[in-house]
PDB file of C-alpha atoms in Angstrom:
ATOM      1  CA  UNK A   1      29.062  -6.304  16.063  1.00  0.00           C
ATOM      2  CA  UNK A   2      31.888  -6.154  13.490  1.00  0.00           C
ATOM      3  CA  UNK A   3      32.161  -3.755  10.575  1.00  0.00           C
ATOM      4  CA  UNK A   4      29.700  -4.625   7.849  1.00  0.00           C
ATOM      5  CA  UNK A   5      29.552  -4.043   4.112  1.00  0.00           C
ATOM      6  CA  UNK A   6      26.525  -2.132   2.860  1.00  0.00           C
ATOM      7  CA  UNK A   7      25.815  -1.820  -0.856  1.00  0.00           C
ATOM      8  CA  UNK A   8      23.689   1.275  -1.351  1.00  0.00           C
ATOM      9  CA  UNK A   9      22.101   2.326  -4.607  1.00  0.00           C
ATOM     10  CA  UNK A  10      23.416   5.619  -5.942  1.00  0.00           C
ATOM     11  CA  UNK A  11      21.957   7.289  -8.997  1.00  0.00           C
ATOM     12  CA  UNK A  12      19.275   9.511 -10.504  1.00  0.00           C
ATOM     13  CA  UNK A  13      17.088   9.873 -13.613  1.00  0.00           C
ATOM     14  CA  UNK A  14      16.437   6.156 -13.830  1.00  0.00           C
ATOM     15  CA  UNK A  15      20.091   5.121 -13.837  1.00  0.00           C
ATOM     16  CA  UNK A  16      22.606   4.200 -11.169  1.00  0.00           C
ATOM     17  CA  UNK A  17      24.514   1.428  -9.465  1.00  0.00           C
ATOM     18  CA  UNK A  18      25.251  -0.137  -6.102  1.00  0.00           C
ATOM     19  CA  UNK A  19      28.241   1.323  -4.270  1.00  0.00           C
ATOM     20  CA  UNK A  20      30.044  -0.314  -1.377  1.00  0.00           C
ATOM     21  CA  UNK A  21      30.402   1.333   2.033  1.00  0.00           C
ATOM     22  CA  UNK A  22      31.854  -0.112   5.209  1.00  0.00           C
ATOM     23  CA  UNK A  23      29.892   0.729   8.330  1.00  0.00           C
ATOM     24  CA  UNK A  24      30.724   0.421  12.008  1.00  0.00           C
ATOM     25  CA  UNK A  25      27.624  -1.385  13.246  1.00  0.00           C
ATOM     26  CA  UNK A  26      27.013  -1.307  16.986  1.00  0.00           C
ATOM     27  CA  UNK A  27      24.373  -2.926  19.164  1.00  0.00           C
ATOM     28  CA  UNK A  28      20.841  -1.612  18.698  1.00  0.00           C
ATOM     29  CA  UNK A  29      21.406   0.007  15.312  1.00  0.00           C
ATOM     30  CA  UNK A  30      18.804  -0.117  12.559  1.00  0.00           C
ATOM     31  CA  UNK A  31      19.506   0.194   8.844  1.00  0.00           C
ATOM     32  CA  UNK A  32      18.522   3.858   8.873  1.00  0.00           C
ATOM     33  CA  UNK A  33      21.215   4.489  11.495  1.00  0.00           C
ATOM     34  CA  UNK A  34      23.772   2.916   9.180  1.00  0.00           C
ATOM     35  CA  UNK A  35      22.591   4.994   6.224  1.00  0.00           C
ATOM     36  CA  UNK A  36      22.898   8.156   8.339  1.00  0.00           C
ATOM     37  CA  UNK A  37      26.366   7.122   9.469  1.00  0.00           C
ATOM     38  CA  UNK A  38      27.461   6.590   5.867  1.00  0.00           C
ATOM     39  CA  UNK A  39      25.826   9.872   4.867  1.00  0.00           C
ATOM     40  CA  UNK A  40      27.727  11.733   7.596  1.00  0.00           C
ATOM     41  CA  UNK A  41      31.139  10.132   7.157  1.00  0.00           C
ATOM     42  CA  UNK A  42      31.483   8.866   3.595  1.00  0.00           C
ATOM     43  CA  UNK A  43      28.748  10.179   1.284  1.00  0.00           C
ATOM     44  CA  UNK A  44      27.458  13.605   2.267  1.00  0.00           C
ATOM     45  CA  UNK A  45      25.350  13.816  -0.898  1.00  0.00           C
ATOM     46  CA  UNK A  46      23.474  10.534  -0.271  1.00  0.00           C
ATOM     47  CA  UNK A  47      19.735  11.234  -0.664  1.00  0.00           C
ATOM     48  CA  UNK A  48      17.400   9.457   1.759  1.00  0.00           C
ATOM     49  CA  UNK A  49      13.886  10.265   2.923  1.00  0.00           C
ATOM     50  CA  UNK A  50      12.957   9.835   6.593  1.00  0.00           C
ATOM     51  CA  UNK A  51      11.055  11.580   9.347  1.00  0.00           C
ATOM     52  CA  UNK A  52       9.969   9.936  12.597  1.00  0.00           C
ATOM     53  CA  UNK A  53      12.403   7.002  12.905  1.00  0.00           C
ATOM     54  CA  UNK A  54       9.679   5.229  14.850  1.00  0.00           C
ATOM     55  CA  UNK A  55       7.868   3.232  12.161  1.00  0.00           C
ATOM     56  CA  UNK A  56       4.877   5.579  12.050  1.00  0.00           C
ATOM     57  CA  UNK A  57       5.496   8.068   9.237  1.00  0.00           C
ATOM     58  CA  UNK A  58       6.214   5.592   6.415  1.00  0.00           C
ATOM     59  CA  UNK A  59       8.900   7.839   4.916  1.00  0.00           C
ATOM     60  CA  UNK A  60      11.971   5.601   4.958  1.00  0.00           C
ATOM     61  CA  UNK A  61      10.623   2.807   2.763  1.00  0.00           C
ATOM     62  CA  UNK A  62      13.305   0.988   0.788  1.00  0.00           C
ATOM     63  CA  UNK A  63      14.315  -2.470  -0.363  1.00  0.00           C
ATOM     64  CA  UNK A  64      16.725  -4.204   1.993  1.00  0.00           C
ATOM     65  CA  UNK A  65      18.274  -7.332   0.557  1.00  0.00           C
ATOM     66  CA  UNK A  66      15.550  -7.220  -2.073  1.00  0.00           C
ATOM     67  CA  UNK A  67      12.617  -7.045   0.351  1.00  0.00           C
ATOM     68  CA  UNK A  68      10.482  -3.903   0.809  1.00  0.00           C
ATOM     69  CA  UNK A  69      10.940  -2.740   4.408  1.00  0.00           C
ATOM     70  CA  UNK A  70      11.120   0.350   6.590  1.00  0.00           C
ATOM     71  CA  UNK A  71      14.764   1.181   7.210  1.00  0.00           C
ATOM     72  CA  UNK A  72      13.978   2.469  10.693  1.00  0.00           C
ATOM     73  CA  UNK A  73      12.339  -0.810  11.700  1.00  0.00           C
ATOM     74  CA  UNK A  74      14.937  -3.176  10.262  1.00  0.00           C
ATOM     75  CA  UNK A  75      17.413  -4.030  12.988  1.00  0.00           C
ATOM     76  CA  UNK A  76      20.937  -4.843  11.914  1.00  0.00           C
ATOM     77  CA  UNK A  77      21.119  -7.843  14.258  1.00  0.00           C
ATOM     78  CA  UNK A  78      18.317  -9.392  12.183  1.00  0.00           C
ATOM     79  CA  UNK A  79      20.518  -9.330   9.073  1.00  0.00           C
ATOM     80  CA  UNK A  80      23.400 -11.606   8.089  1.00  0.00           C
ATOM     81  CA  UNK A  81      26.243  -9.103   8.354  1.00  0.00           C
ATOM     82  CA  UNK A  82      28.764 -11.650   7.119  1.00  0.00           C
ATOM     83  CA  UNK A  83      27.339 -10.917   3.674  1.00  0.00           C
ATOM     84  CA  UNK A  84      26.869  -7.551   1.918  1.00  0.00           C
ATOM     85  CA  UNK A  85      23.584  -5.832   2.825  1.00  0.00           C
ATOM     86  CA  UNK A  86      21.924  -4.167  -0.163  1.00  0.00           C
ATOM     87  CA  UNK A  87      19.803  -1.040   0.283  1.00  0.00           C
ATOM     88  CA  UNK A  88      17.875   0.084  -2.788  1.00  0.00           C
ATOM     89  CA  UNK A  89      14.954   2.417  -3.574  1.00  0.00           C
ATOM     90  CA  UNK A  90      11.429   1.099  -4.146  1.00  0.00           C
ATOM     91  CA  UNK A  91      11.095  -0.218  -7.692  1.00  0.00           C
ATOM     92  CA  UNK A  92       7.397   0.438  -8.285  1.00  0.00           C
ATOM     93  CA  UNK A  93       7.866   4.209  -8.451  1.00  0.00           C
ATOM     94  CA  UNK A  94      10.068   6.593 -10.468  1.00  0.00           C
ATOM     95  CA  UNK A  95      13.520   7.192  -9.061  1.00  0.00           C
ATOM     96  CA  UNK A  96      14.307  10.710  -7.888  1.00  0.00           C
ATOM     97  CA  UNK A  97      17.774  10.145  -6.516  1.00  0.00           C
ATOM     98  CA  UNK A  98      19.623   7.448  -4.572  1.00  0.00           C
ATOM     99  CA  UNK A  99      17.084   5.995  -2.103  1.00  0.00           C
ATOM    100  CA  UNK A 100      14.339   8.539  -2.813  1.00  0.00           C
ATOM    101  CA  UNK A 101      11.452   7.744  -5.154  1.00  0.00           C
ATOM    102  CA  UNK A 102       8.535   9.821  -6.413  1.00  0.00           C
ATOM    103  CA  UNK A 103       5.418   8.423  -4.727  1.00  0.00           C
ATOM    104  CA  UNK A 104       3.103  11.274  -5.757  1.00  0.00           C
ATOM    105  CA  UNK A 105       1.110   8.919  -8.015  1.00  0.00           C
ATOM    106  CA  UNK A 106      -0.387   7.392  -4.877  1.00  0.00           C
ATOM    107  CA  UNK A 107      -1.849  10.692  -3.741  1.00  0.00           C
ATOM    108  CA  UNK A 108      -3.351  11.341  -7.170  1.00  0.00           C
ATOM    109  CA  UNK A 109      -5.004   7.923  -7.073  1.00  0.00           C
ATOM    110  CA  UNK A 110      -6.496   8.577  -3.651  1.00  0.00           C
ATOM    111  CA  UNK A 111      -8.205  11.750  -4.877  1.00  0.00           C
ATOM    112  CA  UNK A 112     -10.046   9.790  -7.593  1.00  0.00           C
ATOM    113  CA  UNK A 113     -11.730   7.372  -5.189  1.00  0.00           C
ATOM    114  CA  UNK A 114     -15.350   8.161  -4.340  1.00  0.00           C
ATOM    115  CA  UNK A 115     -15.404   9.911  -0.981  1.00  0.00           C
ATOM    116  CA  UNK A 116     -17.089   8.916   2.252  1.00  0.00           C
ATOM    117  CA  UNK A 117     -20.843   9.437   1.890  1.00  0.00           C
ATOM    118  CA  UNK A 118     -22.647   9.096   5.236  1.00  0.00           C
ATOM    119  CA  UNK A 119     -26.360   8.534   5.689  1.00  0.00           C
ATOM    120  CA  UNK A 120     -28.361  11.214   7.502  1.00  0.00           C
ATOM    121  CA  UNK A 121     -28.060  11.287  11.311  1.00  0.00           C
ATOM    122  CA  UNK A 122     -30.542   8.959  13.008  1.00  0.00           C
ATOM    123  CA  UNK A 123     -30.700  10.602  16.433  1.00  0.00           C
ATOM    124  CA  UNK A 124     -32.341  13.872  17.546  1.00  0.00           C
ATOM    125  CA  UNK A 125     -28.975  15.317  18.560  1.00  0.00           C
ATOM    126  CA  UNK A 126     -27.598  14.925  15.010  1.00  0.00           C
ATOM    127  CA  UNK A 127     -25.452  11.863  15.704  1.00  0.00           C
ATOM    128  CA  UNK A 128     -25.551   8.252  14.501  1.00  0.00           C
ATOM    129  CA  UNK A 129     -26.057   4.894  16.154  1.00  0.00           C
ATOM    130  CA  UNK A 130     -23.695   2.084  15.168  1.00  0.00           C
ATOM    131  CA  UNK A 131     -22.770  -1.373  16.356  1.00  0.00           C
ATOM    132  CA  UNK A 132     -19.312  -1.681  17.893  1.00  0.00           C
ATOM    133  CA  UNK A 133     -18.649  -4.787  15.795  1.00  0.00           C
ATOM    134  CA  UNK A 134     -19.093  -2.735  12.617  1.00  0.00           C
ATOM    135  CA  UNK A 135     -16.632  -0.137  13.871  1.00  0.00           C
ATOM    136  CA  UNK A 136     -14.093  -2.783  14.835  1.00  0.00           C
ATOM    137  CA  UNK A 137     -14.209  -4.260  11.336  1.00  0.00           C
ATOM    138  CA  UNK A 138     -12.824  -1.122   9.658  1.00  0.00           C
ATOM    139  CA  UNK A 139     -10.547   0.005  12.475  1.00  0.00           C
ATOM    140  CA  UNK A 140      -7.739  -2.265  11.271  1.00  0.00           C
ATOM    141  CA  UNK A 141      -7.522  -0.432   7.947  1.00  0.00           C
ATOM    142  CA  UNK A 142      -6.977   2.900   9.696  1.00  0.00           C
ATOM    143  CA  UNK A 143      -3.606   1.709  10.990  1.00  0.00           C
ATOM    144  CA  UNK A 144      -2.097   2.259   7.517  1.00  0.00           C
ATOM    145  CA  UNK A 145       0.861   4.678   7.607  1.00  0.00           C
ATOM    146  CA  UNK A 146       1.041   4.956   3.801  1.00  0.00           C
ATOM    147  CA  UNK A 147       4.587   3.661   3.565  1.00  0.00           C
ATOM    148  CA  UNK A 148       3.549   2.162   0.182  1.00  0.00           C
ATOM    149  CA  UNK A 149       5.550  -1.009   0.788  1.00  0.00           C
ATOM    150  CA  UNK A 150       2.479  -3.009  -0.227  1.00  0.00           C
ATOM    151  CA  UNK A 151       2.345  -1.026  -3.460  1.00  0.00           C
ATOM    152  CA  UNK A 152       6.036  -1.673  -4.067  1.00  0.00           C
ATOM    153  CA  UNK A 153       5.844  -5.434  -3.570  1.00  0.00           C
ATOM    154  CA  UNK A 154       2.705  -5.844  -5.692  1.00  0.00           C
ATOM    155  CA  UNK A 155       3.749  -7.485  -8.962  1.00  0.00           C
ATOM    156  CA  UNK A 156       0.986  -5.702 -10.892  1.00  0.00           C
ATOM    157  CA  UNK A 157       2.679  -2.361 -10.178  1.00  0.00           C
ATOM    158  CA  UNK A 158       6.275  -3.492  -9.633  1.00  0.00           C
ATOM    159  CA  UNK A 159       6.694  -5.825 -12.605  1.00  0.00           C
ATOM    160  CA  UNK A 160       3.876  -4.941 -15.000  1.00  0.00           C
ATOM    161  CA  UNK A 161       3.637  -1.178 -14.373  1.00  0.00           C
ATOM    162  CA  UNK A 162      -0.181  -1.155 -14.448  1.00  0.00           C
ATOM    163  CA  UNK A 163      -0.362   2.183 -12.628  1.00  0.00           C
ATOM    164  CA  UNK A 164      -2.970   3.553 -15.029  1.00  0.00           C
ATOM    165  CA  UNK A 165      -5.414   0.682 -14.543  1.00  0.00           C
ATOM    166  CA  UNK A 166      -4.754  -0.642 -11.020  1.00  0.00           C
ATOM    167  CA  UNK A 167      -4.825   1.334  -7.769  1.00  0.00           C
ATOM    168  CA  UNK A 168      -2.829  -1.207  -5.778  1.00  0.00           C
ATOM    169  CA  UNK A 169      -3.379  -2.882  -2.385  1.00  0.00           C
ATOM    170  CA  UNK A 170      -3.016   0.323  -0.373  1.00  0.00           C
ATOM    171  CA  UNK A 171      -6.023   1.913  -2.035  1.00  0.00           C
ATOM    172  CA  UNK A 172      -8.080  -1.255  -2.209  1.00  0.00           C
ATOM    173  CA  UNK A 173      -7.675  -1.208   1.576  1.00  0.00           C
ATOM    174  CA  UNK A 174      -8.772   2.424   1.590  1.00  0.00           C
ATOM    175  CA  UNK A 175     -11.863   1.546  -0.452  1.00  0.00           C
ATOM    176  CA  UNK A 176     -12.582  -1.337   1.942  1.00  0.00           C
ATOM    177  CA  UNK A 177     -12.491   1.076   4.882  1.00  0.00           C
ATOM    178  CA  UNK A 178     -15.138   3.175   3.124  1.00  0.00           C
ATOM    179  CA  UNK A 179     -17.278   0.335   1.774  1.00  0.00           C
ATOM    180  CA  UNK A 180     -17.430  -1.468   5.115  1.00  0.00           C
ATOM    181  CA  UNK A 181     -18.080   1.638   7.168  1.00  0.00           C
ATOM    182  CA  UNK A 182     -21.529   1.325   8.789  1.00  0.00           C
ATOM    183  CA  UNK A 183     -22.485   4.886   7.836  1.00  0.00           C
ATOM    184  CA  UNK A 184     -21.318   4.961   4.217  1.00  0.00           C
ATOM    185  CA  UNK A 185     -24.023   4.811   1.541  1.00  0.00           C
ATOM    186  CA  UNK A 186     -21.962   4.967  -1.667  1.00  0.00           C
ATOM    187  CA  UNK A 187     -21.656   1.966  -3.986  1.00  0.00           C
ATOM    188  CA  UNK A 188     -18.107   1.634  -5.345  1.00  0.00           C
ATOM    189  CA  UNK A 189     -18.560  -1.799  -6.933  1.00  0.00           C
ATOM    190  CA  UNK A 190     -18.398  -0.549 -10.513  1.00  0.00           C
ATOM    191  CA  UNK A 191     -15.469   1.691  -9.589  1.00  0.00           C
ATOM    192  CA  UNK A 192     -13.627  -1.302  -8.125  1.00  0.00           C
ATOM    193  CA  UNK A 193     -14.180  -3.345 -11.274  1.00  0.00           C
ATOM    194  CA  UNK A 194     -13.361  -0.671 -13.835  1.00  0.00           C
ATOM    195  CA  UNK A 195     -11.248   2.250 -12.579  1.00  0.00           C
ATOM    196  CA  UNK A 196      -9.592   0.461  -9.646  1.00  0.00           C
ATOM    197  CA  UNK A 197      -8.777  -2.731 -11.558  1.00  0.00           C
ATOM    198  CA  UNK A 198      -9.378  -5.117  -8.682  1.00  0.00           C
ATOM    199  CA  UNK A 199      -9.432  -8.013 -11.139  1.00  0.00           C
ATOM    200  CA  UNK A 200      -5.669  -7.688 -11.603  1.00  0.00           C
ATOM    201  CA  UNK A 201      -5.042  -8.823  -8.015  1.00  0.00           C
ATOM    202  CA  UNK A 202      -4.436 -12.572  -7.789  1.00  0.00           C
ATOM    203  CA  UNK A 203      -4.331 -12.582  -3.954  1.00  0.00           C
ATOM    204  CA  UNK A 204      -0.736 -13.755  -3.475  1.00  0.00           C
ATOM    205  CA  UNK A 205      -0.756 -12.013  -0.052  1.00  0.00           C
ATOM    206  CA  UNK A 206       2.670 -10.473  -0.630  1.00  0.00           C
ATOM    207  CA  UNK A 207       1.201  -7.096   0.362  1.00  0.00           C
ATOM    208  CA  UNK A 208       0.093  -8.455   3.738  1.00  0.00           C
ATOM    209  CA  UNK A 209       3.544  -9.962   4.277  1.00  0.00           C
ATOM    210  CA  UNK A 210       5.419  -6.653   4.017  1.00  0.00           C
ATOM    211  CA  UNK A 211       2.916  -4.461   5.903  1.00  0.00           C
ATOM    212  CA  UNK A 212       4.681  -2.981   8.977  1.00  0.00           C
ATOM    213  CA  UNK A 213       1.303  -2.553  10.700  1.00  0.00           C
ATOM    214  CA  UNK A 214       0.381  -6.239  10.138  1.00  0.00           C
ATOM    215  CA  UNK A 215      -2.846  -5.330   8.337  1.00  0.00           C
ATOM    216  CA  UNK A 216      -4.449  -8.407   6.773  1.00  0.00           C
ATOM    217  CA  UNK A 217      -4.775  -6.584   3.456  1.00  0.00           C
ATOM    218  CA  UNK A 218      -5.670  -9.582   1.328  1.00  0.00           C
ATOM    219  CA  UNK A 219      -7.928 -11.523   3.682  1.00  0.00           C
ATOM    220  CA  UNK A 220      -9.828  -8.666   5.300  1.00  0.00           C
ATOM    221  CA  UNK A 221      -9.904  -6.015   2.550  1.00  0.00           C
ATOM    222  CA  UNK A 222      -9.249  -7.295  -0.970  1.00  0.00           C
ATOM    223  CA  UNK A 223     -11.034 -10.653  -0.871  1.00  0.00           C
ATOM    224  CA  UNK A 224     -14.293  -9.197   0.534  1.00  0.00           C
ATOM    225  CA  UNK A 225     -14.202  -6.511  -2.165  1.00  0.00           C
ATOM    226  CA  UNK A 226     -13.590  -9.118  -4.851  1.00  0.00           C
ATOM    227  CA  UNK A 227     -16.601 -11.034  -3.543  1.00  0.00           C
ATOM    228  CA  UNK A 228     -18.775  -7.919  -3.865  1.00  0.00           C
ATOM    229  CA  UNK A 229     -17.686  -7.419  -7.466  1.00  0.00           C
ATOM    230  CA  UNK A 230     -18.238 -11.107  -8.263  1.00  0.00           C
ATOM    231  CA  UNK A 231     -21.708 -11.042  -6.712  1.00  0.00           C
ATOM    232  CA  UNK A 232     -22.655  -7.938  -8.660  1.00  0.00           C
ATOM    233  CA  UNK A 233     -21.254  -8.796 -12.090  1.00  0.00           C
ATOM    234  CA  UNK A 234     -20.601 -12.530 -12.300  1.00  0.00           C
ATOM    235  CA  UNK A 235     -23.361 -14.196 -10.276  1.00  0.00           C
ATOM    236  CA  UNK A 236     -25.375 -16.164 -12.911  1.00  0.00           C
ATOM    237  CA  UNK A 237     -28.684 -15.761 -11.051  1.00  0.00           C
ATOM    238  CA  UNK A 238     -28.285 -12.003 -10.824  1.00  0.00           C
ATOM    239  CA  UNK A 239     -27.292 -11.913 -14.500  1.00  0.00           C
ATOM    240  CA  UNK A 240     -30.531 -13.712 -15.360  1.00  0.00           C
ATOM    241  CA  UNK A 241     -32.548 -11.251 -13.273  1.00  0.00           C
ATOM    242  CA  UNK A 242     -30.893  -8.318 -15.046  1.00  0.00           C
ATOM    243  CA  UNK A 243     -31.624  -9.912 -18.419  1.00  0.00           C
ATOM    244  CA  UNK A 244     -35.301 -10.372 -17.579  1.00  0.00           C
ATOM    245  CA  UNK A 245     -35.578  -6.825 -16.257  1.00  0.00           C
ATOM    246  CA  UNK A 246     -33.942  -5.399 -19.368  1.00  0.00           C
ATOM    247  CA  UNK A 247     -36.305  -7.302 -21.623  1.00  0.00           C
ATOM    248  CA  UNK A 248     -39.373  -6.316 -19.624  1.00  0.00           C
ATOM    249  CA  UNK A 249     -38.390  -2.657 -19.709  1.00  0.00           C
ATOM    250  CA  UNK A 250     -38.231  -2.566 -23.534  1.00  0.00           C
ATOM    251  CA  UNK A 251     -41.370  -1.239 -25.280  1.00  0.00           C
ATOM    252  CA  UNK A 252     -43.444  -3.759 -27.202  1.00  0.00           C
ATOM    253  CA  UNK A 253     -43.283  -3.196 -30.988  1.00  0.00           C
TER     254      UNK A 253
END
């Protein structure tokens, strides 16, 4: 492969610009390799977060040519190296420096979600009995590596900055893993509607598109949760039942 031009964001405190670097791209390299090469040879102070370089830690999330991706899983031979390749930090979170963003908001959100609440054991030995099909349904959600690419691409967070009222696709998936677990007894429907802001999601499926673990976030997690909220709060028959119950519970004057 020939030398390629990489335009990498450099800056801090919410300000910065793209700077050009020429990289010697060889066969088998990924974007993270290029960033490390530039860091070693041309920009020793370039800040970048990474860990496993195997697509399992979720640390090296960035925007490559405008698309949220893992740098370690984006092969250079997949890119058009005849044109400049842009590498920028995620836009849905505050910039720390260069390619590093502050994703701590995500961990604060996770702590607020109602925890796993299992029913009592149903066997003499203190264990539970479950159907394999029920286990398989939630297993997909456990593949999440918390790269937060789905959070970054979500327009509610990325463009509208609704961090205070919307938990984002990553944590709607987390709630789905709890709600659909065969042992969980908690009801998070009101939490989904109010604190989690599930109504903001308009199911564009952009989160599913960028997921490196190919989790069907929209189809298998968000839409079923939206259906639960709709059944609980917007079903006209259930609304009528609630109205009748409320009236019958009032004391007669």
